[in-house]
XYZ file of C-alpha atoms in Angstrom:
730
model
C -178.369 -61.405 37.615
C -176.739 -63.025 34.479
C -175.641 -66.624 33.502
C -173.003 -67.111 36.496
C -174.356 -68.446 39.694
C -175.185 -66.370 42.032
C -177.226 -66.295 45.634
C -177.993 -62.385 46.554
C -178.820 -61.238 49.401
C -181.725 -58.859 50.813
C -180.617 -58.081 53.998
C -177.349 -59.049 55.887
C -178.002 -58.046 59.697
C -180.670 -58.571 61.768
C -180.832 -56.865 65.134
C -183.999 -57.788 67.461
C -185.197 -57.233 70.487
C -185.193 -59.128 73.233
C -189.044 -59.704 73.076
C -188.463 -61.824 69.739
C -190.077 -61.261 66.474
C -190.334 -62.899 62.471
C -187.982 -61.958 60.433
C -187.856 -62.706 56.425
C -185.091 -63.797 54.884
C -185.112 -62.389 50.850
C -183.224 -64.695 48.947
C -182.305 -64.019 45.142
C -180.716 -67.112 43.365
C -180.012 -68.993 40.403
C -178.710 -72.094 41.790
C -179.955 -74.420 44.281
C -179.860 -73.831 47.691
C -179.096 -74.421 51.714
C -180.450 -72.907 54.455
C -178.117 -73.695 57.437
C -178.534 -72.993 60.849
C -176.002 -73.966 63.725
C -177.346 -77.428 65.386
C -176.867 -75.802 68.605
C -179.234 -72.551 68.005
C -182.863 -73.436 68.904
C -183.646 -69.643 69.363
C -183.959 -69.310 65.645
C -186.309 -71.571 63.888
C -188.449 -72.024 60.818
C -191.798 -70.188 60.984
C -193.566 -71.012 57.525
C -192.916 -72.147 54.228
C -191.276 -70.330 51.277
C -192.499 -68.318 48.756
C -190.586 -67.914 45.559
C -190.845 -65.751 42.898
C -189.850 -68.592 39.216
C -188.038 -70.107 41.772
C -185.840 -66.636 41.536
C -186.646 -64.921 43.808
C -187.400 -66.846 47.509
C -188.675 -65.386 51.055
C -188.443 -67.148 54.209
C -189.975 -66.554 57.412
C -187.938 -67.638 61.010
C -189.198 -66.395 64.811
C -186.417 -65.312 66.715
C -187.881 -66.876 70.471
C -188.175 -64.218 73.422
C -184.139 -63.890 74.796
C -184.376 -63.356 78.636
C -180.477 -63.325 79.104
C -177.802 -61.756 77.293
C -177.416 -60.943 74.329
C -176.785 -63.162 71.713
C -175.617 -64.239 68.164
C -176.033 -66.171 64.776
C -175.240 -67.051 61.917
C -177.743 -68.077 59.025
C -175.530 -69.635 56.240
C -176.993 -70.248 52.778
C -174.916 -72.491 50.681
C -174.955 -73.415 47.171
C -176.017 -77.289 46.582
C -173.499 -77.528 43.417
C -170.975 -74.587 43.695
C -169.174 -73.406 45.785
C -170.818 -70.195 46.906
C -171.719 -69.337 50.007
C -173.429 -66.213 51.705
C -174.275 -65.184 55.340
C -176.880 -63.601 57.832
C -175.748 -62.151 60.979
C -178.612 -62.210 63.843
C -177.968 -60.375 66.706
C -180.560 -60.162 69.000
C -179.851 -57.675 72.097
C -179.919 -59.190 75.981
C -183.253 -59.368 78.121
C -184.491 -55.652 79.132
C -186.837 -55.862 82.067
C -190.066 -54.734 82.151
C -190.178 -53.054 85.430
C -193.607 -51.612 84.901
C -194.098 -55.718 86.057
C -191.675 -55.887 88.833
C -194.105 -53.307 91.004
C -194.725 -54.450 94.279
C -196.696 -57.624 95.145
C -197.539 -56.798 98.872
C -201.031 -56.645 99.968
C -202.250 -53.879 101.077
C -204.457 -53.640 103.535
C -207.909 -51.337 103.943
C -208.252 -48.856 106.925
C -212.234 -48.751 107.758
C -211.454 -45.200 110.189
C -209.000 -42.776 111.324
C -208.749 -40.635 114.712
C -207.242 -37.951 116.130
C -208.012 -37.367 120.148
C -208.249 -34.002 121.957
C -209.200 -31.937 118.533
C -205.641 -31.801 117.693
C -205.890 -30.820 114.418
C -205.813 -27.128 111.813
C -209.920 -27.659 110.339
C -210.044 -28.587 106.840
C -207.010 -31.090 108.239
C -208.220 -34.092 109.898
C -206.881 -37.067 109.918
C -209.238 -38.825 107.670
C -207.128 -37.079 104.986
C -203.949 -39.945 105.718
C -206.769 -42.746 104.521
C -208.018 -40.936 101.436
C -206.051 -41.529 98.792
C -205.057 -38.449 97.618
C -201.232 -37.598 98.515
C -202.035 -34.036 97.853
C -204.121 -33.317 100.945
C -202.301 -34.438 104.064
C -203.038 -34.141 107.935
C -201.775 -31.037 110.039
C -201.722 -29.441 113.780
C -203.144 -26.890 114.594
C -201.423 -23.515 112.670
C -201.798 -20.709 115.634
C -200.912 -21.614 118.597
C -198.617 -24.505 119.992
C -198.597 -27.682 119.249
C -200.419 -29.904 121.744
C -197.721 -33.231 122.763
C -197.739 -36.262 122.492
C -200.766 -35.976 119.686
C -202.388 -39.396 119.137
C -203.836 -40.769 116.014
C -205.480 -44.146 115.068
C -206.211 -46.342 112.658
C -208.950 -49.448 112.866
C -209.000 -51.563 110.087
C -212.432 -53.697 109.265
C -214.443 -54.715 112.265
C -214.012 -57.981 112.761
C -211.029 -59.490 110.976
C -208.047 -59.607 112.705
C -204.531 -57.727 109.712
C -201.238 -59.302 109.905
C -199.309 -56.247 109.191
C -195.328 -56.271 108.144
C -195.124 -53.035 108.070
C -196.609 -48.844 107.509
C -195.288 -46.942 104.499
C -196.002 -42.999 105.615
C -196.151 -40.264 103.408
C -194.650 -36.647 105.359
C -194.343 -33.612 105.026
C -191.175 -31.819 103.010
C -191.906 -29.097 104.008
C -190.167 -26.764 107.167
C -192.791 -27.613 109.428
C -194.302 -30.217 110.948
C -191.986 -33.568 110.179
C -192.062 -35.848 112.877
C -189.265 -36.481 114.705
C -189.880 -38.798 118.060
C -192.927 -41.392 118.296
C -194.488 -44.109 120.143
C -196.320 -47.117 118.264
C -198.807 -49.333 120.083
C -200.817 -52.324 119.001
C -204.329 -53.915 120.089
C -205.175 -57.089 118.808
C -207.968 -58.888 119.052
C -208.826 -60.586 122.776
C -205.368 -59.041 124.143
C -205.192 -54.934 125.742
C -203.564 -52.226 123.397
C -199.638 -52.442 124.369
C -196.473 -50.623 123.549
C -195.208 -51.617 120.045
C -191.285 -52.028 120.970
C -189.058 -48.624 121.748
C -189.972 -45.545 120.645
C -189.088 -44.431 117.478
C -186.574 -41.507 115.886
C -187.482 -40.609 112.494
C -185.126 -36.882 113.390
C -187.544 -35.196 111.491
C -186.397 -35.956 108.124
C -190.029 -35.950 106.490
C -190.847 -37.893 103.346
C -191.485 -40.995 102.565
C -190.299 -42.750 105.652
C -191.370 -47.194 106.213
C -192.119 -47.972 109.880
C -191.331 -51.693 110.165
C -194.580 -53.285 112.225
C -194.831 -57.372 111.975
C -197.746 -57.609 113.769
C -200.442 -59.961 113.620
C -203.821 -60.097 114.317
C -204.634 -56.173 114.596
C -207.687 -54.793 115.404
C -205.874 -51.291 115.501
C -202.317 -48.828 115.836
C -202.078 -46.170 117.208
C -199.530 -43.821 117.535
C -198.803 -41.405 119.966
C -195.608 -38.379 118.242
C -194.251 -36.832 120.797
C -191.830 -34.197 119.014
C -192.235 -32.944 115.521
C -190.033 -29.770 113.898
C -191.102 -26.255 113.380
C -191.274 -22.879 115.077
C -192.976 -22.075 118.352
C -193.898 -26.012 119.617
C -192.939 -27.868 116.039
C -195.984 -29.285 114.669
C -197.378 -32.542 113.261
C -197.889 -33.156 108.873
C -198.399 -36.385 107.238
C -199.701 -36.714 103.514
C -200.926 -40.611 104.340
C -200.438 -43.938 105.215
C -200.879 -47.469 103.833
C -199.770 -50.659 105.773
C -198.902 -53.698 104.207
C -198.955 -56.960 104.487
C -195.589 -58.733 101.895
C -195.721 -60.782 99.222
C -195.616 -64.200 100.023
C -193.886 -65.558 97.249
C -190.777 -63.174 97.649
C -189.486 -65.951 99.973
C -189.223 -67.957 97.086
C -187.651 -65.831 94.681
C -185.429 -65.206 97.284
C -183.961 -68.786 97.603
C -181.727 -69.451 95.711
C -179.701 -66.037 96.200
C -177.622 -66.278 99.754
C -178.768 -62.819 100.693
C -181.871 -60.374 99.526
C -179.556 -58.311 98.018
C -179.876 -61.371 95.429
C -176.063 -61.276 94.145
C -174.952 -64.619 94.915
C -175.736 -67.911 94.362
C -176.276 -70.055 96.826
C -173.978 -73.273 96.025
C -176.377 -75.941 95.181
C -178.630 -73.894 92.893
C -179.432 -75.698 89.333
C -180.850 -73.632 86.018
C -184.241 -75.281 86.456
C -184.504 -73.983 89.982
C -183.597 -71.001 87.833
C -186.560 -71.073 85.637
C -188.764 -71.299 88.747
C -188.622 -67.810 89.607
C -191.499 -65.568 89.137
C -189.537 -62.257 89.215
C -188.167 -61.914 85.375
C -185.569 -58.885 86.945
C -185.120 -61.867 89.229
C -184.916 -64.509 86.796
C -182.144 -62.431 85.087
C -180.628 -62.056 86.901
C -179.489 -65.168 88.418
C -178.945 -66.399 84.893
C -176.345 -64.622 84.485
C -174.772 -65.723 87.742
C -175.513 -68.794 87.242
C -173.262 -68.195 83.387
C -170.890 -66.484 85.316
C -171.223 -63.833 82.870
C -172.426 -61.382 84.890
C -170.406 -57.760 85.821
C -170.943 -56.684 89.066
C -168.471 -53.778 89.420
C -169.741 -50.907 91.005
C -173.426 -52.469 90.356
C -172.430 -54.827 93.152
C -171.316 -53.090 96.978
C -171.379 -53.453 100.597
C -171.508 -50.136 102.798
C -170.293 -48.860 106.231
C -172.385 -46.757 108.128
C -170.744 -43.433 108.930
C -171.803 -40.954 111.404
C -174.684 -38.659 109.497
C -173.214 -34.944 109.473
C -175.756 -33.495 111.729
C -173.535 -36.348 114.854
C -170.503 -34.542 112.718
C -171.093 -31.100 113.226
C -172.480 -31.875 116.806
C -169.665 -34.095 118.316
C -167.297 -30.981 116.523
C -169.318 -27.793 117.162
C -169.219 -27.300 113.404
C -171.513 -26.004 110.444
C -172.918 -28.522 108.644
C -171.407 -29.384 105.287
C -170.263 -32.677 105.236
C -171.138 -34.887 102.332
C -174.932 -36.363 101.832
C -173.599 -38.435 99.630
C -170.922 -40.796 100.769
C -171.768 -43.428 99.236
C -170.702 -43.408 95.990
C -172.123 -46.102 93.846
C -171.219 -45.399 90.163
C -174.185 -45.990 88.850
C -176.131 -43.779 86.065
C -179.762 -44.110 86.610
C -181.539 -42.532 83.913
C -184.908 -40.413 84.335
C -187.981 -43.930 84.401
C -187.865 -46.457 86.652
C -184.969 -48.739 88.193
C -184.758 -51.029 90.632
C -182.806 -50.870 93.850
C -181.673 -54.531 95.440
C -180.530 -54.332 99.124
C -179.570 -57.120 101.381
C -179.351 -57.414 105.400
C -179.829 -54.462 107.126
C -180.334 -55.407 110.273
C -182.637 -53.275 110.972
C -180.786 -49.980 109.704
C -181.642 -47.210 107.729
C -180.668 -47.107 104.262
C -181.378 -44.495 101.376
C -180.803 -43.651 97.530
C -180.187 -39.986 96.785
C -180.330 -38.940 93.481
C -178.682 -35.016 93.387
C -180.140 -33.543 90.457
C -176.626 -32.089 89.732
C -177.168 -30.746 85.993
C -180.156 -28.339 87.166
C -179.958 -25.317 85.217
C -181.678 -22.178 86.597
C -185.132 -21.344 84.882
C -184.654 -17.505 84.651
C -181.959 -15.041 84.982
C -184.241 -13.992 88.294
C -183.746 -17.681 90.176
C -182.416 -17.393 93.712
C -182.890 -20.196 94.829
C -179.174 -21.820 94.346
C -180.074 -24.952 96.518
C -179.312 -28.764 95.761
C -182.559 -30.771 94.578
C -182.537 -34.207 95.249
C -184.479 -36.986 95.910
C -184.279 -38.789 99.017
C -185.907 -42.439 98.959
C -185.515 -45.250 101.603
C -184.654 -48.397 100.678
C -185.913 -51.595 102.475
C -184.451 -55.099 102.101
C -185.052 -57.221 98.973
C -186.291 -54.853 95.513
C -187.216 -51.340 95.677
C -188.675 -50.002 92.485
C -188.537 -47.192 92.327
C -189.301 -43.607 89.925
C -186.307 -41.614 89.063
C -187.624 -38.067 87.840
C -183.855 -36.676 86.062
C -181.585 -38.465 84.671
C -178.874 -38.672 88.229
C -175.959 -40.090 89.425
C -176.832 -41.816 92.300
C -175.763 -42.465 95.922
C -176.202 -44.177 99.009
C -177.217 -42.728 102.462
C -176.078 -45.249 105.662
C -175.770 -42.313 108.404
C -175.777 -43.967 111.869
C -175.496 -41.929 115.396
C -172.429 -43.105 116.799
C -169.680 -44.622 115.114
C -169.022 -47.752 117.019
C -167.523 -50.090 114.232
C -170.273 -52.586 115.203
C -172.894 -51.837 112.482
C -173.309 -53.947 109.526
C -172.501 -53.221 105.861
C -175.387 -53.446 103.681
C -175.268 -55.256 100.395
C -176.395 -53.250 97.831
C -177.201 -53.751 94.237
C -178.404 -52.003 90.926
C -179.178 -54.340 88.547
C -180.251 -51.764 86.175
C -178.654 -48.674 84.887
C -175.432 -47.716 83.625
C -172.336 -47.656 84.885
C -170.352 -44.173 84.894
C -167.813 -45.275 88.067
C -165.477 -43.493 89.589
C -162.351 -42.254 90.811
C -160.802 -43.657 94.465
C -157.861 -42.036 95.548
C -156.834 -45.078 96.965
C -157.264 -47.935 94.347
C -156.864 -45.706 90.861
C -154.120 -44.346 88.586
C -154.131 -41.571 86.436
C -155.085 -44.330 83.568
C -157.558 -45.271 85.009
C -158.790 -42.240 85.484
C -158.293 -41.886 81.807
C -160.208 -44.434 81.094
C -163.307 -42.959 83.278
C -163.622 -39.633 81.419
C -163.353 -41.134 78.126
C -165.951 -43.866 79.163
C -168.446 -41.930 81.079
C -172.092 -42.434 80.651
C -173.234 -40.138 82.449
C -172.548 -36.132 82.488
C -170.851 -36.000 85.711
C -168.072 -37.492 87.776
C -166.905 -38.479 91.222
C -163.674 -37.875 92.510
C -163.427 -39.814 96.270
C -160.060 -38.399 98.112
C -159.316 -39.103 101.943
C -161.464 -35.974 102.950
C -163.205 -34.908 99.935
C -165.538 -35.350 97.610
C -165.809 -33.703 94.222
C -168.563 -34.274 91.243
C -167.426 -31.939 88.252
C -168.739 -32.122 85.019
C -166.755 -34.636 82.592
C -166.737 -31.591 80.013
C -164.062 -29.911 81.515
C -162.424 -32.671 83.821
C -161.471 -34.072 80.012
C -160.215 -30.137 79.336
C -158.478 -29.784 82.502
C -157.760 -32.520 84.623
C -157.269 -35.161 81.793
C -153.849 -37.432 82.607
C -154.357 -35.546 86.284
C -156.827 -36.793 88.739
C -154.220 -37.833 91.059
C -152.655 -34.306 91.368
C -156.213 -32.545 91.867
C -157.740 -34.823 94.393
C -154.397 -34.852 96.290
C -154.414 -30.635 95.918
C -157.765 -31.294 97.766
C -156.889 -33.062 100.687
C -153.424 -30.774 100.836
C -155.631 -28.241 101.981
C -157.861 -29.885 103.747
C -155.768 -32.079 105.643
C -154.655 -28.366 106.589
C -157.541 -27.179 107.633
C -158.424 -30.077 109.833
C -154.419 -29.543 111.389
C -154.688 -26.583 112.587
C -158.479 -26.988 114.331
C -156.219 -29.922 116.171
C -158.691 -32.637 114.506
C -155.625 -34.691 113.919
C -154.189 -33.892 117.335
C -156.623 -35.385 118.967
C -157.857 -37.553 116.964
C -161.192 -36.511 115.566
C -160.863 -36.407 112.171
C -163.552 -37.067 110.352
C -165.115 -40.933 108.274
C -167.142 -38.438 106.091
C -165.985 -36.208 103.596
C -166.630 -32.153 102.658
C -168.974 -32.258 98.494
C -167.255 -29.907 96.247
C -169.610 -29.792 93.351
C -170.698 -28.586 90.619
C -173.659 -25.650 90.244
C -175.146 -23.635 87.232
C -176.489 -20.457 89.806
C -173.790 -18.681 91.424
C -169.684 -18.711 91.613
C -168.522 -19.487 94.663
C -170.465 -20.900 97.630
C -171.227 -22.824 100.697
C -174.634 -24.503 102.027
C -175.589 -27.520 103.904
C -174.436 -30.205 101.568
C -170.718 -28.259 100.887
C -169.327 -26.128 98.826
C -170.485 -25.580 94.920
C -168.637 -23.779 91.955
C -170.401 -22.277 89.365
C -169.883 -24.744 85.950
C -168.798 -22.591 83.189
C -165.348 -22.850 81.853
C -163.690 -20.237 83.794
C -164.839 -21.198 87.095
C -164.482 -24.709 86.301
C -160.174 -23.877 85.022
C -159.873 -22.975 89.348
C -161.191 -25.448 90.759
C -160.375 -28.618 87.541
C -157.245 -27.823 87.113
C -154.302 -28.973 89.850
C -152.234 -26.556 89.180
C -154.251 -23.323 89.157
C -156.757 -25.302 92.601
C -153.867 -24.480 94.963
C -152.630 -20.552 94.071
C -154.166 -17.542 94.486
C -157.825 -17.117 94.858
C -158.871 -20.696 93.744
C -156.829 -21.526 96.540
C -158.137 -19.141 98.770
C -161.908 -18.997 97.336
C -161.938 -22.959 98.469
C -160.285 -22.537 101.022
C -162.634 -19.922 102.548
C -165.815 -21.864 101.772
C -164.689 -24.399 103.922
C -164.351 -22.795 106.522
C -167.575 -21.602 106.791
C -168.037 -25.741 107.310
C -165.392 -25.918 110.041
C -166.269 -22.512 111.912
C -166.697 -23.587 115.722
C -171.293 -22.213 116.393
C -170.898 -20.158 118.217
C -167.166 -20.163 120.223
C -165.557 -18.792 117.490
C -167.666 -17.429 115.066
C -170.010 -15.028 117.843
C -171.675 -12.413 115.451
C -168.869 -10.185 113.803
C -167.131 -13.074 113.186
C -169.197 -14.462 110.322
C -166.661 -14.058 107.336
C -163.555 -13.466 109.864
C -162.911 -17.141 111.517
C -163.291 -19.118 108.235
C -160.345 -16.973 106.881
C -157.931 -18.222 109.590
C -158.550 -21.357 108.171
C -158.416 -19.461 104.608
C -154.909 -18.048 105.664
C -153.651 -21.159 107.440
C -153.463 -23.114 103.850
C -152.897 -21.110 101.534
C -149.765 -19.082 102.984
C -148.873 -23.058 103.521
C -149.022 -23.680 100.046
C -146.913 -21.195 99.607
C -149.283 -18.195 98.975
C -148.921 -14.697 100.211
C -151.103 -13.695 103.149
C -153.651 -11.106 102.345
C -153.174 -9.475 105.044
C -149.736 -8.461 104.190
C -150.698 -8.263 100.468
C -153.394 -4.951 101.362
C -151.142 -3.777 103.981
C -153.858 -4.596 106.474
C -151.595 -4.884 109.404
C -150.918 -1.212 108.918
C -154.713 0.376 108.126
C -156.426 -1.913 111.126
C -153.697 -0.501 114.279
C -154.065 3.030 112.795
C -158.380 2.401 112.754
C -158.824 0.658 116.160
C -155.907 2.163 118.592
C -156.261 4.971 120.800
C -159.833 5.609 118.976
C -161.705 3.797 122.105
C -163.631 1.321 119.347
C -163.702 -2.280 118.997
C -161.956 -4.239 116.501
C -166.109 -5.509 115.640
C -166.653 -1.581 114.848
C -164.778 -1.735 111.900
C -166.936 -2.704 108.455
C -163.714 -4.664 106.903
C -163.751 -8.049 107.891
C -159.542 -8.472 107.088
C -158.900 -5.806 109.718
C -161.371 -7.941 112.344
C -159.290 -11.046 111.520
C -155.919 -9.143 112.315
C -155.316 -9.498 115.862
C -157.100 -13.741 115.641
C -154.244 -14.203 112.919
C -151.443 -12.334 114.874
C -151.896 -15.174 117.674
C -151.138 -17.606 115.334
C -147.961 -15.532 113.795
C -146.835 -15.242 117.634
C -147.131 -18.954 119.525
C -146.083 -20.211 115.834
C -142.640 -18.095 116.605
C -142.709 -18.780 119.964
C -142.632 -22.552 119.955
C -146.947 -23.667 120.071
C -147.865 -24.257 116.518
C -150.571 -25.664 117.963
C -152.143 -23.107 119.319
C -155.692 -22.736 117.724
C -155.694 -26.415 117.949
C -155.760 -26.579 121.722
C -158.337 -23.379 121.410
C -160.378 -25.419 119.823
C -160.355 -28.471 121.516
C -160.704 -26.748 124.934
C -163.814 -24.947 122.691
C -165.070 -28.484 121.904
C -165.014 -29.811 125.764
C -166.693 -26.610 127.158
C -170.668 -25.607 126.832
C -170.423 -22.317 124.502
C -171.528 -19.077 126.484
C -174.416 -18.069 124.497
C -175.808 -16.837 121.311
C -178.063 -14.138 119.763
C -177.235 -10.680 121.871
C -175.988 -12.879 123.903
C -172.778 -14.311 122.035
C -170.373 -11.514 122.965
C -170.376 -13.812 125.795
C -168.158 -16.198 123.725
C -165.278 -13.628 123.209
C -164.196 -13.226 126.664
C -164.337 -17.394 126.793
C -162.189 -17.258 124.142
C -160.043 -14.585 125.922
C -159.939 -17.011 128.904
C -158.902 -20.027 127.208
C -155.857 -18.150 124.779
C -154.456 -17.117 128.395
C -154.149 -20.533 129.547
C -153.236 -22.469 125.930
C -150.966 -19.482 125.713
C -149.707 -19.692 129.429
C -149.235 -16.086 129.092
C -151.669 -12.825 130.051
C -152.822 -11.175 127.627
C -154.701 -9.004 128.939
C -152.604 -5.731 127.096
C -153.344 -7.291 123.551
C -156.532 -7.926 124.229
C -157.316 -4.434 125.499
C -155.673 -2.964 122.337
C -157.510 -4.428 120.298
C -160.599 -3.375 121.957
C -161.900 -6.693 123.117
C -162.895 -5.158 126.785
C -164.504 -2.371 124.919
C -167.377 -1.341 127.252
C -170.696 -0.369 125.710
C -173.189 -1.161 122.955
C -172.226 -2.449 119.251
C -174.314 -3.118 116.843
C -173.250 -5.394 114.432
C -175.103 -7.115 110.983
C -173.873 -10.533 110.128
C -176.052 -12.859 108.295
C -178.407 -10.646 111.649
C -178.224 -8.254 113.312
C -176.595 -9.524 116.674
C -177.219 -5.933 119.271
C -174.220 -6.189 121.961
C -174.113 -4.739 125.196
C -171.019 -5.288 126.839
C -170.406 -3.986 130.943
C -167.756 -3.051 133.205
C -168.752 -5.612 135.348
C -168.085 -8.807 133.339
C -164.549 -7.072 131.769
C -163.477 -6.601 134.953
C -164.451 -10.087 135.829
C -162.540 -11.612 132.328
C -159.354 -8.969 133.547
C -158.950 -10.508 137.184
C -159.383 -14.015 136.178
C -156.611 -14.193 133.523
C -154.793 -11.672 136.258
C -155.247 -15.320 138.589
C -154.413 -17.543 136.482
C -151.074 -16.335 137.346
C -148.593 -15.950 134.100
C -146.920 -13.836 132.723
C -146.760 -10.767 130.038
C -145.467 -11.577 126.513
C -141.869 -10.011 126.072
C -143.223 -8.452 123.295
C -145.673 -6.657 121.343
C -148.036 -8.695 119.261
C -150.308 -6.263 117.762
C -147.196 -5.007 116.154
C -146.318 -9.229 114.807
C -146.526 -9.392 110.933
C -146.362 -12.288 108.519
C -142.778 -12.264 107.574
C-alpha cells in the first residue's frame, strides 16, 4: 500500500435482487475514514460490527432490504477523515418481480358429491363420473356408434344438506373435432325450491377448450346441464374432460377497491400510500405503487380493445371462405414461457380470449405434414388471470361478436407482466418509428397493422428487406387488398370488413392459405418476396399473395363450384396484378388461343380442360368486355347479387351454381350472353367428373340447359355486338 494515504475497496458495484440480501464491503486503508449512506436512503442498513485485520483491512456487512417497487440505486461513500480521499460504491437493486406462483387464484373450489347422466347417453367406460375425478386426461363422451340423442342431460350434486354459493364453473372441453358443445341450457335446484332454468340458452359456439360459465347462484343443491347440440359427424357428439365449480375469492374486491376498475390500470383519485400497503396481492401492490408515483409505463401494457365481427360471421355474411384474422387484437406484448398475468376490466358479459400463436414453430422432421398454426387460446375473466405460457409468443386478444352493432363495450386489458415488443400501426407510425421498433424488438416476430392487412414476419428479415420502408410495405399490401375488395364489390356496397387478413411466417411450406390466413416460408428468398416493398407488388410475389388471398375471398359455392377451386381465386389475381402494372398471365402464356383451340367445336365444357388457366379464360373475358363497355363493376355487381340470393347446390349439385351465374351475368350485363356461354361449353349436356379438392360427379340434363336458355331469352336483352370469346388483354 505504501506510505501515501490510500483507501482501497474490494467491489465498486453491487447488483442486488429485489428480495434483498446481505452485502460484505471490504475496505483496505492506512488512514481513518467514515462510511456514509445518504440520509434519504432507508433500504441500506448496517447489519453488524465490522472486522479489522491489523487496522488495514476491514469488512462491513450491510443489509439491503427487499424492494417492492421499481429499480433503485444509491452510493455508499468512503471518505478519509483528515485526507481528501473519497471512494464510492454503487448499489443497484433490481425492480420488484412478482412471484406469480403466489398469485394463483384464491377462488374457492366447491366439492362435487356426485354426477349423473340421463338416458344412459354415454360411451361405456367414458361416463359422466370422469368429469369429477380430477384427472384431466380422461373424459366423458356420448356413444361413439349411432347418432347422439339430443338433448344430452347431466347434473352435478353437492354435499348433501349443505347449500352452496357458486359464482362460476370452468368446463374443460375437448379440442378434438367431435364433441365440442354448441348450445346448452343450465338448470338449478336451490334448497327449498323447484328446479328452474338459469338464464337464456348458452351458445358455446362449438369452440371447445377451457370455457368459463358464469352462474352467480346461491343456496344450490344441484346444477343440471342440457346440451342441445355438439360438433362432429352424424348428429354431433358431446365430450369434455372435467368440470369445476367455484366461489370467488371474497378478498378480491378489497384488492381492487383502490383501482377504477378490475383492469387495475388506474388509481382512484383519493388513494393514499397507506391504502396501497394494505393490498394483499403483491402484483397489484406493485402496480399501485408505480401508478401512485407516476412511474408506470402503460404504453402497450394497457389498451382498450373493440369488438369486431368474428371471421365466421364475416364468411357467412359475404359467403366466402375463412382466413380473416383470429389475431386482430394485436397487443405488442411478448410473453416468455412460464407464467404470465393478464388483468381484464369490465366485460359487460362479453367473452374475451388471449391467443398465443406459436409463429416460430419448426417442423419436427422433413416428413411432418402439419402446416397449421399451433396456438393456445385462453378465456379471460374480469380481474387477475394467471396463465401458463408453454412457449415464447407474441400475445393477441380475441374479442369477437356475432354482429357489428357498434354497441358493444370496449374492454380494457392490462399486461403487467411480459416484455413490450410493440407493433407498427399504419395510422400512427412513420418509418423512423418502424426502425425504432425493429431495433428494440424483444420478440423474433414483429407485427404490422395496415388498413386491411395484419403482417407478422421475422424481425431479422424485416431488418434486411424492410428497414426504413415499413410505410411502403404496409401501403403496398393494403393496395393489393383494396383492389380485391373493389373487384368483389365490398367497397361499392359498403361491405368492407372490420377484420383484417392475416399474413404470417411459417417454417413448413413455401406458400399457402388456411383458416388463419396466408403463410410464407421463413427463409431468405421467400421473405425477400413478401417483405421488400418493391418486390411484393411485382411478378410472382404479387401473383402469389393475390392468389392466396383470392382463395379466402372466393364466393362459396356460388362462384366456386367444383372445378373452380383454382380458377375463381385467380380472377382476383388477374385484376390486382394487372392493375398494378404487371402483364396478364393469360396474355403472357398465349392462353386465349390455346383455350379456343381446345374447347371450341369439340363438344366439350371448359371444365373438361385440365389446365385451370384455360378454365379461367371465359370468366376473365367477361370482365375485360364489360370494363371496355362502361361496366367496370361487372363482377362487383354479380357478386352482390350472389350475396343476396341463396346458393343453388353443393357437392354433386354444385354445378347448378354455374347456371345461376349465367342468369346473373346476363341480368347484370343487360345482354343475352347465350352464344358466349355456348362456345365455352357452359351448356354442355352429359356427365362430368372432376377432381378439385374432392371428386365432383355432375349430371347435366338437356332440360335444365333449355330452362336456362329460355330464362335468358325471356329477359329480352339484345346480344353483344362483338364476339366476346375473342376479347383479350391489351
